[in-house]
Tab-separated table of C-alpha atoms and ligand atoms in Angstrom:
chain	number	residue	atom	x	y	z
H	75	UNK	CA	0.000	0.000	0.000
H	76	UNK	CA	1.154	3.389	-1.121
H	77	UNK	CA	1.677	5.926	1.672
H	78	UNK	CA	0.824	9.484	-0.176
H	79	UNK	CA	1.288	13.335	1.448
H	80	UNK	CA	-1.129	15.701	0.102
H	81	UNK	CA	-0.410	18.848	1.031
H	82	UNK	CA	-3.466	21.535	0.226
H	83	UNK	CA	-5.969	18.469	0.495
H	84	UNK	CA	-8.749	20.582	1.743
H	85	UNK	CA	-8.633	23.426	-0.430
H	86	UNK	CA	-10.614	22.588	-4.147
H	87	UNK	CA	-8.503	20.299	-6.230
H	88	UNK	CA	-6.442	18.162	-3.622
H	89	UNK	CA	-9.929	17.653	-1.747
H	90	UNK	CA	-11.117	16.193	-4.826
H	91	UNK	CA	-7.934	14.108	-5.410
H	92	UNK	CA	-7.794	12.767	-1.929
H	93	UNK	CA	-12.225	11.747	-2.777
H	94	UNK	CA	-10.520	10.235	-5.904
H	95	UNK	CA	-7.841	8.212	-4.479
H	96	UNK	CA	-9.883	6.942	-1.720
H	97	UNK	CA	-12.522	5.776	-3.838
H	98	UNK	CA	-10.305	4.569	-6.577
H	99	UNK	CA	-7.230	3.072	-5.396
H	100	UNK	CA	-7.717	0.637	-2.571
H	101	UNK	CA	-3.754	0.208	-2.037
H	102	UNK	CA	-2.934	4.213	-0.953
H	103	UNK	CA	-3.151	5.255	2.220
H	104	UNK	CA	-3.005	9.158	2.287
H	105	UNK	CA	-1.836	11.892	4.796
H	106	UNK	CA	-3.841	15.383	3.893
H	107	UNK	CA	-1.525	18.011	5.433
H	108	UNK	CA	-3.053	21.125	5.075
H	109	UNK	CA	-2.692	24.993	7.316
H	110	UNK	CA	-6.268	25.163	6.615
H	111	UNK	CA	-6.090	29.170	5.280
H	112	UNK	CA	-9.048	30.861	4.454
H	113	UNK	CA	-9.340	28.443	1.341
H	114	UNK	CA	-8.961	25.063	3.436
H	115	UNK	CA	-12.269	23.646	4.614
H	116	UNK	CA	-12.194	20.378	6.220
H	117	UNK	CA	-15.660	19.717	5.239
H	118	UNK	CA	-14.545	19.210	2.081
H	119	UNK	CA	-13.389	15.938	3.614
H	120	UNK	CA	-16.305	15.525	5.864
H	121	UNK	CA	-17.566	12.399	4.537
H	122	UNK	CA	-14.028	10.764	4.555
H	123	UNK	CA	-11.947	11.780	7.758
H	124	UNK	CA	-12.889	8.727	9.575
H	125	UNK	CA	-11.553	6.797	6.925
H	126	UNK	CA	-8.771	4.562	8.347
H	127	UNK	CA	-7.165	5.081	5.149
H	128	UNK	CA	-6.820	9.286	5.682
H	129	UNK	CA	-5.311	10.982	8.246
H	130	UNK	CA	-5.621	14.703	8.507
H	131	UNK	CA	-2.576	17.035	9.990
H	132	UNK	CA	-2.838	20.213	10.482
H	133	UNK	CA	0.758	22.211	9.100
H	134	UNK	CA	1.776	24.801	6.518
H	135	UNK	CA	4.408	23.649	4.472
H	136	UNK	CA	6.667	26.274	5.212
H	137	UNK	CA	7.314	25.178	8.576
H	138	UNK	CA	10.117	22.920	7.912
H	139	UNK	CA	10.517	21.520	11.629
H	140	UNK	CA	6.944	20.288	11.137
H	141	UNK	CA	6.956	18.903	7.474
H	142	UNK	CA	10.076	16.950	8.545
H	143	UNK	CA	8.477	15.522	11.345
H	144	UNK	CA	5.658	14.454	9.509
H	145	UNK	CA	7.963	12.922	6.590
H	146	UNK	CA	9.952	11.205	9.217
H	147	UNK	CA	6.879	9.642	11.498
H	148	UNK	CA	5.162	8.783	7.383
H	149	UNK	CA	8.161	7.582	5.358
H	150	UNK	CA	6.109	8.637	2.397
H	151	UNK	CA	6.240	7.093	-0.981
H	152	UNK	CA	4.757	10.282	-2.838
H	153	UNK	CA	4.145	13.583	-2.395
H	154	UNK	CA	1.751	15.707	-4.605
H	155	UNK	CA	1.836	19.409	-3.464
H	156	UNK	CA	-1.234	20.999	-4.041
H	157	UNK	CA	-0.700	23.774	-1.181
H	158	UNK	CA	-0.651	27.056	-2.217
H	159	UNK	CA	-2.341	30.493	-2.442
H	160	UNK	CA	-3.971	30.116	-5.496
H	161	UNK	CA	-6.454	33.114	-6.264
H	162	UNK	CA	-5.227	35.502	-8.871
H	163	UNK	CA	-7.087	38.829	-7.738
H	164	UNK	CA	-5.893	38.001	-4.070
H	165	UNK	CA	-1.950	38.114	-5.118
H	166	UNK	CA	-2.980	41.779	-6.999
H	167	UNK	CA	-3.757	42.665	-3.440
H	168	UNK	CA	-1.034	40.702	-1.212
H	169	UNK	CA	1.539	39.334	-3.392
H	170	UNK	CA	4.197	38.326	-0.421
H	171	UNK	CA	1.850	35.462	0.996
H	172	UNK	CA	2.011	34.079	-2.656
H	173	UNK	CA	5.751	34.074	-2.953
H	174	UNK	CA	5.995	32.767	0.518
H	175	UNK	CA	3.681	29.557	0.333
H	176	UNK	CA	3.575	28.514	-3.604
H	177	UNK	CA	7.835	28.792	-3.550
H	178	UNK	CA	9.400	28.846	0.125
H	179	UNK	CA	7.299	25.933	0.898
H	180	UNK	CA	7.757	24.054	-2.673
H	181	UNK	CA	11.479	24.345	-1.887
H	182	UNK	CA	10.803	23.039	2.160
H	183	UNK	CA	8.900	20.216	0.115
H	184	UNK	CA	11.872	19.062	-1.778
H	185	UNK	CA	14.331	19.541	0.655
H	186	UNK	CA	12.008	17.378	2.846
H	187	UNK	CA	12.036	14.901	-0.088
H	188	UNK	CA	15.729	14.886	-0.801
H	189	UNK	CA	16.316	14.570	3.297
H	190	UNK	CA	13.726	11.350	3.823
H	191	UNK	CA	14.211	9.705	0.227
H	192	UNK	CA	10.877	10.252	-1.257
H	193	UNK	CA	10.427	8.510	-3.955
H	194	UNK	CA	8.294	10.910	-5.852
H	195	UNK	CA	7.664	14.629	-5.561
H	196	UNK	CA	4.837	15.940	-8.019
H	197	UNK	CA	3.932	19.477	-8.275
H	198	UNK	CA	0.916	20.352	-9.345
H	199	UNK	CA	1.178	23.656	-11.333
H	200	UNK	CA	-0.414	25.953	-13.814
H	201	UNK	CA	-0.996	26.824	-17.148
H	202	UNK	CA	-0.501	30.185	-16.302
H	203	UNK	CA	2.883	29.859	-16.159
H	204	UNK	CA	3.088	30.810	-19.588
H	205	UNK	CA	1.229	33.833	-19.746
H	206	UNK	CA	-1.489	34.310	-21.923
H	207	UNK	CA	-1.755	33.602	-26.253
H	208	UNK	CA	-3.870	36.655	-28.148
H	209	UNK	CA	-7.144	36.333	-28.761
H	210	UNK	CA	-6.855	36.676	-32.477
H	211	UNK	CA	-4.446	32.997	-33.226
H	212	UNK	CA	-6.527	30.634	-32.192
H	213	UNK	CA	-3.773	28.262	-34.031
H	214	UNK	CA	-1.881	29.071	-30.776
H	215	UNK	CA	-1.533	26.530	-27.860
H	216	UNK	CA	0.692	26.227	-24.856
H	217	UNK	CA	3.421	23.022	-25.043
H	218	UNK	CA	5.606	22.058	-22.626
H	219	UNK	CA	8.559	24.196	-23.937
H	220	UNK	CA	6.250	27.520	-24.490
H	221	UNK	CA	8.647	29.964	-22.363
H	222	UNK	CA	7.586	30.744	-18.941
H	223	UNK	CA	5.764	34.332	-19.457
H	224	UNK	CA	3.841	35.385	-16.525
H	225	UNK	CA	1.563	38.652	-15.907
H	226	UNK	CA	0.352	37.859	-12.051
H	227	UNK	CA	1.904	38.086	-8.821
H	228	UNK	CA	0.073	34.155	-8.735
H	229	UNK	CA	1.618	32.940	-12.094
H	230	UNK	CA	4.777	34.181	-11.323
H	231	UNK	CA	4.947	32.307	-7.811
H	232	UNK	CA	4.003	29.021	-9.584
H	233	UNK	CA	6.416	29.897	-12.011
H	234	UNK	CA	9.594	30.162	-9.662
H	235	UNK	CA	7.960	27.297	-8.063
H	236	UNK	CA	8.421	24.881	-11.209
H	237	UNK	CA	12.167	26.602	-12.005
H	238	UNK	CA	12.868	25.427	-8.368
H	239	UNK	CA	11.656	21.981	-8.688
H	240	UNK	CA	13.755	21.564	-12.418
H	241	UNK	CA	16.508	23.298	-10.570
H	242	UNK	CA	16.370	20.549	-7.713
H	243	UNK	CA	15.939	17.825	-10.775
H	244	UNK	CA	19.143	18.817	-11.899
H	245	UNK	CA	21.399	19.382	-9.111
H	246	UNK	CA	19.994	16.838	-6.745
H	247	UNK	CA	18.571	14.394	-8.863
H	248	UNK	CA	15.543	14.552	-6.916
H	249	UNK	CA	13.048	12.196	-8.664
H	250	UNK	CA	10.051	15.128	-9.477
H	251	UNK	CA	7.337	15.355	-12.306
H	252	UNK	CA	5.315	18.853	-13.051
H	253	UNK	CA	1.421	18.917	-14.407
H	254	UNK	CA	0.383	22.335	-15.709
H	255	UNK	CA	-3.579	22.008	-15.832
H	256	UNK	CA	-5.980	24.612	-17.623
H	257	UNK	CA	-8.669	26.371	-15.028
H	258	UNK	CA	-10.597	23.297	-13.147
H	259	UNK	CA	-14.113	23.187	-12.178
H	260	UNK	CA	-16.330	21.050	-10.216
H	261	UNK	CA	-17.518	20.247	-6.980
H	262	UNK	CA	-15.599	21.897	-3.616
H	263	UNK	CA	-14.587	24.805	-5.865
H	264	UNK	CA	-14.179	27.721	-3.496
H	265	UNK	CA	-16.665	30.434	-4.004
H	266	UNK	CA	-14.681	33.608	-5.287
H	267	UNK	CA	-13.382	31.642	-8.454
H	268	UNK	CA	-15.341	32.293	-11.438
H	269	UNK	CA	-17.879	29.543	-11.871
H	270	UNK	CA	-19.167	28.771	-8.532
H	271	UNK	CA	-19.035	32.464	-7.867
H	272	UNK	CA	-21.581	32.580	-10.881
H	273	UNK	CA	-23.713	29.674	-9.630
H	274	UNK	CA	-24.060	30.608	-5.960
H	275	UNK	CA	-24.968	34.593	-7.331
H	276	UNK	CA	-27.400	33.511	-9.764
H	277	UNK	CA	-29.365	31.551	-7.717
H	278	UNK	CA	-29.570	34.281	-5.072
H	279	UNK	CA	-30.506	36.545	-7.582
H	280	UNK	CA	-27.502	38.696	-6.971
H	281	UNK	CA	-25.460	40.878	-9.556
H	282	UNK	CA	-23.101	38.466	-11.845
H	283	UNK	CA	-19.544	40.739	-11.388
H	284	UNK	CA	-17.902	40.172	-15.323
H	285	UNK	CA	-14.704	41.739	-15.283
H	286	UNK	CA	-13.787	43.731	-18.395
H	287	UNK	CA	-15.561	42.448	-21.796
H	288	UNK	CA	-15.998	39.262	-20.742
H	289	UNK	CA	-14.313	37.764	-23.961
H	290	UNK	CA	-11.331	36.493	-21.795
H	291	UNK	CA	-10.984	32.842	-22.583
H	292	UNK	CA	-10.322	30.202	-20.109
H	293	UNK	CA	-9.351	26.289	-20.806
H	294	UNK	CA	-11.929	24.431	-18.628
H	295	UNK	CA	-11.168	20.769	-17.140
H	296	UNK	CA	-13.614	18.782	-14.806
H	297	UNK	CA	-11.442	18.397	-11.689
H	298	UNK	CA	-11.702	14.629	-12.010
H	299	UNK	CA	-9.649	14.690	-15.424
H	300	UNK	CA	-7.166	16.330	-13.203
H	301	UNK	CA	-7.305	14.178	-10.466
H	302	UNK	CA	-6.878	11.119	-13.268
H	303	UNK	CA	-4.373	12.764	-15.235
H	304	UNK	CA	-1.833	13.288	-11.560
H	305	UNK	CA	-2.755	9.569	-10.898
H	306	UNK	CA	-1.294	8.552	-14.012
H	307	UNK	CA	1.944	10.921	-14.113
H	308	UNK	CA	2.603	9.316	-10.849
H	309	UNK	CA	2.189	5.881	-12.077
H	310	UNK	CA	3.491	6.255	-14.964
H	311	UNK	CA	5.315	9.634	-15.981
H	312	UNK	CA	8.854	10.044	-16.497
H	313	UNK	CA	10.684	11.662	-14.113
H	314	UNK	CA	11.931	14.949	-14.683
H	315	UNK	CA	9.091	15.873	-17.135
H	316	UNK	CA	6.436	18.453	-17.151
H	317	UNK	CA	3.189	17.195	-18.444
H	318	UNK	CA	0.342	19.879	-19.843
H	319	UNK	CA	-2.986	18.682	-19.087
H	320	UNK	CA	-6.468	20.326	-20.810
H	321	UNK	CA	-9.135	19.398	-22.555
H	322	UNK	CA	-9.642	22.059	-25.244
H	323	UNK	CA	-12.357	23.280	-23.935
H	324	UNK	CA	-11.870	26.806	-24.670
H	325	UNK	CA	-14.828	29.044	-23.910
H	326	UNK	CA	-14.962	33.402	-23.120
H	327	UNK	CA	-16.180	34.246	-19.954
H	328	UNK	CA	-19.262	35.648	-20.797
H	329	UNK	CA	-20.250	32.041	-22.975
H	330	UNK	CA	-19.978	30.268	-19.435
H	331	UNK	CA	-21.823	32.926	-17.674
H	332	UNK	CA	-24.589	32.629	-20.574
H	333	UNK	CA	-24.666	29.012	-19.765
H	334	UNK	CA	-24.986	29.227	-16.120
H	335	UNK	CA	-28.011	31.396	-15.756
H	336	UNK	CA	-29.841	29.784	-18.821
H	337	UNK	CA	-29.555	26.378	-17.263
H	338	UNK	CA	-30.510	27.767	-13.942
H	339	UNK	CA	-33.352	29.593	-15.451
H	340	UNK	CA	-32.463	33.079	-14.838
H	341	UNK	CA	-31.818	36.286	-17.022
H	342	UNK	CA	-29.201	37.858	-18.538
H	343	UNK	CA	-30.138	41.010	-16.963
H	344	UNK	CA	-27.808	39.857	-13.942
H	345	UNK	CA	-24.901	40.070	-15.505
H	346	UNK	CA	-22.751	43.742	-14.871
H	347	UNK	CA	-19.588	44.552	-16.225
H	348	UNK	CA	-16.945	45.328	-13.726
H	349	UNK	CA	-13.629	46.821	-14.424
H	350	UNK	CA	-11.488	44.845	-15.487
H	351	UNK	CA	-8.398	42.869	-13.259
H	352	UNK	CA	-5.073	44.396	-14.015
H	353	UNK	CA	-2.927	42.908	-16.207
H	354	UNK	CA	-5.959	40.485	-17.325
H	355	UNK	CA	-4.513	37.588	-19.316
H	356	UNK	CA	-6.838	36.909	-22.357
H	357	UNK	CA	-7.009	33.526	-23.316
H	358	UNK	CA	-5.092	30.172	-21.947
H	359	UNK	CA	-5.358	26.848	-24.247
H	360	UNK	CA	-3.222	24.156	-23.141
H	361	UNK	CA	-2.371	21.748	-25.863
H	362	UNK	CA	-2.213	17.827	-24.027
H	363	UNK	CA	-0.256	15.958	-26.515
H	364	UNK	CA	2.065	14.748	-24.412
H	365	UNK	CA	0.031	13.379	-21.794
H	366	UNK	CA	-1.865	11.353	-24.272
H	367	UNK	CA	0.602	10.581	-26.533
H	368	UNK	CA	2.653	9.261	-23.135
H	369	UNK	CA	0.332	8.341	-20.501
H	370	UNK	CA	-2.947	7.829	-22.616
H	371	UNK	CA	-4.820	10.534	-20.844
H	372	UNK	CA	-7.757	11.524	-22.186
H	373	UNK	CA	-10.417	13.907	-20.743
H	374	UNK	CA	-13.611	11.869	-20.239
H	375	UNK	CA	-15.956	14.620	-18.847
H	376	UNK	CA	-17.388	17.249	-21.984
H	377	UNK	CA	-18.095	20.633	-20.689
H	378	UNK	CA	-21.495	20.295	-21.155
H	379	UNK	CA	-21.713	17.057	-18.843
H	380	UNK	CA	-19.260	18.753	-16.656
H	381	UNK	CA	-21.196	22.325	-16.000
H	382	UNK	CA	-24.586	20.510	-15.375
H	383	UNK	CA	-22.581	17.978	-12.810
H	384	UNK	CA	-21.347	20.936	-10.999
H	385	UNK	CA	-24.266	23.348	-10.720
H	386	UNK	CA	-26.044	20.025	-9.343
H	387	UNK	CA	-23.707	19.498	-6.738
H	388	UNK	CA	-24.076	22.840	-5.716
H	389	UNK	CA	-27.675	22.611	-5.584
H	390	UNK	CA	-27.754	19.190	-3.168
H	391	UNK	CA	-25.015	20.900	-1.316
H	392	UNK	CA	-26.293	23.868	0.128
H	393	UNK	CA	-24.709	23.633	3.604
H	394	UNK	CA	-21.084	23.594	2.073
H	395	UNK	CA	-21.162	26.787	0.499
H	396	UNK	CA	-23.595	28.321	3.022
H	397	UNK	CA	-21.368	27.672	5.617
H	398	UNK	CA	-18.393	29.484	3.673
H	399	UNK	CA	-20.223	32.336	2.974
H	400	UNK	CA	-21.292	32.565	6.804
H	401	UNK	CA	-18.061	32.025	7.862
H	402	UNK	CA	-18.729	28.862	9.850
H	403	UNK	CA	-16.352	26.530	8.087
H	404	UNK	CA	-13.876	28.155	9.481
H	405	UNK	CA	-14.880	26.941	12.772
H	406	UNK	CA	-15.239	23.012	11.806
H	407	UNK	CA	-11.818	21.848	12.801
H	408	UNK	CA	-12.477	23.411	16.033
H	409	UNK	CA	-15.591	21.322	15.837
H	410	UNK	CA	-14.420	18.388	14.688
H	411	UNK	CA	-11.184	17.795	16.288
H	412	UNK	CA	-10.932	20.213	19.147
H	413	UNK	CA	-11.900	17.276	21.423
H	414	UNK	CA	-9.728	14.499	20.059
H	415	UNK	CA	-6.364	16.853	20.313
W	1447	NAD	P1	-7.381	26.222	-3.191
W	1447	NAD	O1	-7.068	27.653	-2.918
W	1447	NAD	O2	-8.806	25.786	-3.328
W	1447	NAD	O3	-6.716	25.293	-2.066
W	1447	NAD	C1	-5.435	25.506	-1.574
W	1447	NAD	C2	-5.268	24.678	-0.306
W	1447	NAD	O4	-3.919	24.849	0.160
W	1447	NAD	C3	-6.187	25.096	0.840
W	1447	NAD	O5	-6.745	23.962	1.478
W	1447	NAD	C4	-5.250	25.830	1.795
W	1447	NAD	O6	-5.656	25.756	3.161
W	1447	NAD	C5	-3.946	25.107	1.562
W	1447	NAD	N1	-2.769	25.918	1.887
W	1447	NAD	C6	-2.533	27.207	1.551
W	1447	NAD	N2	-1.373	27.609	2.064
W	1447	NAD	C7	-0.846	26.544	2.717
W	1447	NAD	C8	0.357	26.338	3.442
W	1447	NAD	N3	1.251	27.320	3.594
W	1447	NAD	N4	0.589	25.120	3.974
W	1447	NAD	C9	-0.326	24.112	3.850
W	1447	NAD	N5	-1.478	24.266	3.184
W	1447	NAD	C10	-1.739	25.470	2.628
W	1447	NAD	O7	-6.562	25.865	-4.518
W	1447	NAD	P2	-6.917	24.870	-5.714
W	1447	NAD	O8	-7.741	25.590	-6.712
W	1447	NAD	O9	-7.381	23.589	-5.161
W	1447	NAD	O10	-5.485	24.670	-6.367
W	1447	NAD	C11	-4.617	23.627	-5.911
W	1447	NAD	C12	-3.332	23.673	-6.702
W	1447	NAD	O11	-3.621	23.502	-8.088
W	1447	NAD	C13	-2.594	25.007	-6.584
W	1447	NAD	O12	-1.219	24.727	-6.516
W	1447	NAD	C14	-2.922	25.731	-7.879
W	1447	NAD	O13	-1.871	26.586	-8.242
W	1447	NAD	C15	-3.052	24.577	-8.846
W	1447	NAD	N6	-3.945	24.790	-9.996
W	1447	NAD	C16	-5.232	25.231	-9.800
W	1447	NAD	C17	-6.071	25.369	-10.900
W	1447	NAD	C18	-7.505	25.801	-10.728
W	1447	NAD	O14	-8.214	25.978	-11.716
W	1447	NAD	N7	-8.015	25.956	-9.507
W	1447	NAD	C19	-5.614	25.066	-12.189
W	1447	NAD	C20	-4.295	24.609	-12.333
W	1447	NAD	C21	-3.490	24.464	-11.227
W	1448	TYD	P1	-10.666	32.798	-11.897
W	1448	TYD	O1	-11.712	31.816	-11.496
W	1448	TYD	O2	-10.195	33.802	-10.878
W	1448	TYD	O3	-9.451	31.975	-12.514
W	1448	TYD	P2	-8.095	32.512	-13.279
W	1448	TYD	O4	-8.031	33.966	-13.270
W	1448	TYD	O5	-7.024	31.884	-12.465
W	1448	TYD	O6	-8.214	31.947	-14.662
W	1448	TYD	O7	-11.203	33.616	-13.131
W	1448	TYD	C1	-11.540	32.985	-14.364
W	1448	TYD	C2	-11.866	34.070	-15.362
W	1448	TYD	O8	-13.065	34.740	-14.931
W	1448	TYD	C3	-10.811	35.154	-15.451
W	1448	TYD	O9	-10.738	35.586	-16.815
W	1448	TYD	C4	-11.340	36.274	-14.584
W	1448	TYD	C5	-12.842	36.142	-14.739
W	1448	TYD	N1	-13.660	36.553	-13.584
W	1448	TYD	C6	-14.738	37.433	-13.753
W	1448	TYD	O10	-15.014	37.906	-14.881
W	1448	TYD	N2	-15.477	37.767	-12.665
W	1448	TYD	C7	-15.206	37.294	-11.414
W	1448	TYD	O11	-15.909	37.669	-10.447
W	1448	TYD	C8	-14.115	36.366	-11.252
W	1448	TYD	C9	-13.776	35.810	-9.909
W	1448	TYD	C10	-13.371	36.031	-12.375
């Protein structure tokens, strides 16, 4: 049985990998460690943190006394580091907490994997690493050796991130592999990010904030195809290499919007135009070759499918997101394990 460290597993995406693994792979055993920031919600995990397969540790990664201990008491076989601050209009505002977390505590990561042996160290990192492609080539894609171009305090974190885990490739030989997925969506997805922002207004009738024009194009994935895509670069991926993952899926801003309150059966008249983020990018479009020419990965989820999944889930899980917006999540740890520490 595999021993994995997920670090970030109760923010969006390394919730729904931990769900994934769980369910999918009877011979893992998985440690979420997680500092449980404004974006961490342990009821993400509810349902699963009396699994005797999960145990849940509260740490950031950038305490290095506590991430050894943990690596030391685990003997881990993998690590997938999902940890970081991750929301683009928040590093406009506070950019240091950025380049603390997504690259002080990558590099505590590796040095925690080069100290203890880990077999594997995967980052999980971002398309926006390579900036953004006009809107006007639509020939254009993002490959693994697009140069690093980034326009956001965010991007440029993840960026220095990935140079530092190449960099520790290189001179250490530490055995890593890089994914660089489009924008996810799906269910756990924190409510300032675009879509569930969108969902949650429209079905409070509340203004639906469009920044700019709206014509900004994002690359959209169904967080399982991630989740799938990091279980097979683990199994399988070379070491060393940086895998793309997408599903061209390209769509503006204002198509998804469009979609959102038609299928929830409200009007356009919600939508207002808000000045736009600085330094916007316009479009991302990842180009997966590699991962399917490589790996075999495929996305299996269509937008379509994938939208209507979501806004479901969102629907049958009122609590979650009611509880965020209250404020209460923030006291479920204290809740949940207050008693048992
Ligand atoms: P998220 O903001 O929903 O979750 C981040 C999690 O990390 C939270 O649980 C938070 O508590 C935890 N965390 C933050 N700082 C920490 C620290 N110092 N120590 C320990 N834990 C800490 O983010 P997400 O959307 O799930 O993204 C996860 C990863 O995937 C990030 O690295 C992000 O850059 C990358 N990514 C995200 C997307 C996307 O569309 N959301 C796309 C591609 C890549
Ligand atoms: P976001 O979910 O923040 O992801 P990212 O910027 O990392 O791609 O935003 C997705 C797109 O939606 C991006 O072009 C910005 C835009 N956006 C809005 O128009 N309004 C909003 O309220 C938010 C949060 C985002």
């Amino acid at each position: 049985m595999k021993n994995i460290l997920v670090t970030g597993g109760a923010g969006f995406i390394g919730g729904n990998f931990i769900h994934y693994l769980l369910q999918n792979r009877s011979d893992c055993r998985v440690v979420c460690f997680d500092a449980l920031t404004y974006a961490g919600n342990l009821e993400t995990l509810g349902e699963v943190l009396d699994n005797p397969r999960l145990r849940f540790v509260h740490g950031d990664i950038t305490d290095r006394g506590a991430v050894y201990r943990l690596f030391e008491e685990e003997g881990f076989d993998a690590v997938v580091n999902f940890a970081a601050e991750s929301h683009v209009d928040r590093s406009i505002d506070t950019p240091e907490i950025f380049l603390k977390t997504n690259i002080l505590g990558t590099q505590v990561l590796l040095d925690a994997c080069n100290k203890f042996q880990t077999k594997r160290y995967h980052q999980v990192s971002t398309d926006e690493v390579y900036g953004d492609l006009p809107l006007d080539r639509p020939d254009l894609f993002f490959t693994e050796e697009t140069p690093l171009h980034t326009s956001s305090p965010y991007s440029a974190s993840k960026a220095s991130a990935d140079l530092l885990v190449m960099a520790y490739y290189r001179t250490y030989s530490t055995p890593v592999t890089i994914s660089r997925c489009s924008n996810n969506y799906g269910p756990y997805h924190f409510p300032e990010k675009l879509i569930p922002l969108m969902i949650l207004n429209a079905l409070e009738d509340k203004p639906l904030p469009v920044y700019g024009d709206g014509k900004n194009v994002r690359d959209w994935l169904y967080v399982e195809d991630h989740c799938r895509a990091i279980e097979l670069i683990l199994e399988k991926g070379r070491v060393g290499e940086i895998y793309n993952v997408g599903g061209h899926n390209e769509k503006q801003n204002i198509e998804v919007v469009k979609t959102i309150l038609k299928a929830l059966g409200k009007g356009e008249e919600l939508i207002t135009f808000v000045r736009d983020r600085p330094g916007h990018d316009r479009r991302y479009a990842i180009d997966p070759a590699k991962i399917h020419r490589e790996l075999g990965w495929l996305p299996r989820t269509s937008f379509d499918d994938g939208i209507q999944k979501t806004m479901d889930w969102y629907l049958k899980n009122r609590a979650w997101w009611e509880h965020i917006r209250s404020g209460d999540y923030q006291n479920y740890y204290e809740k949940q394990y207050g008693m048992r520490l």
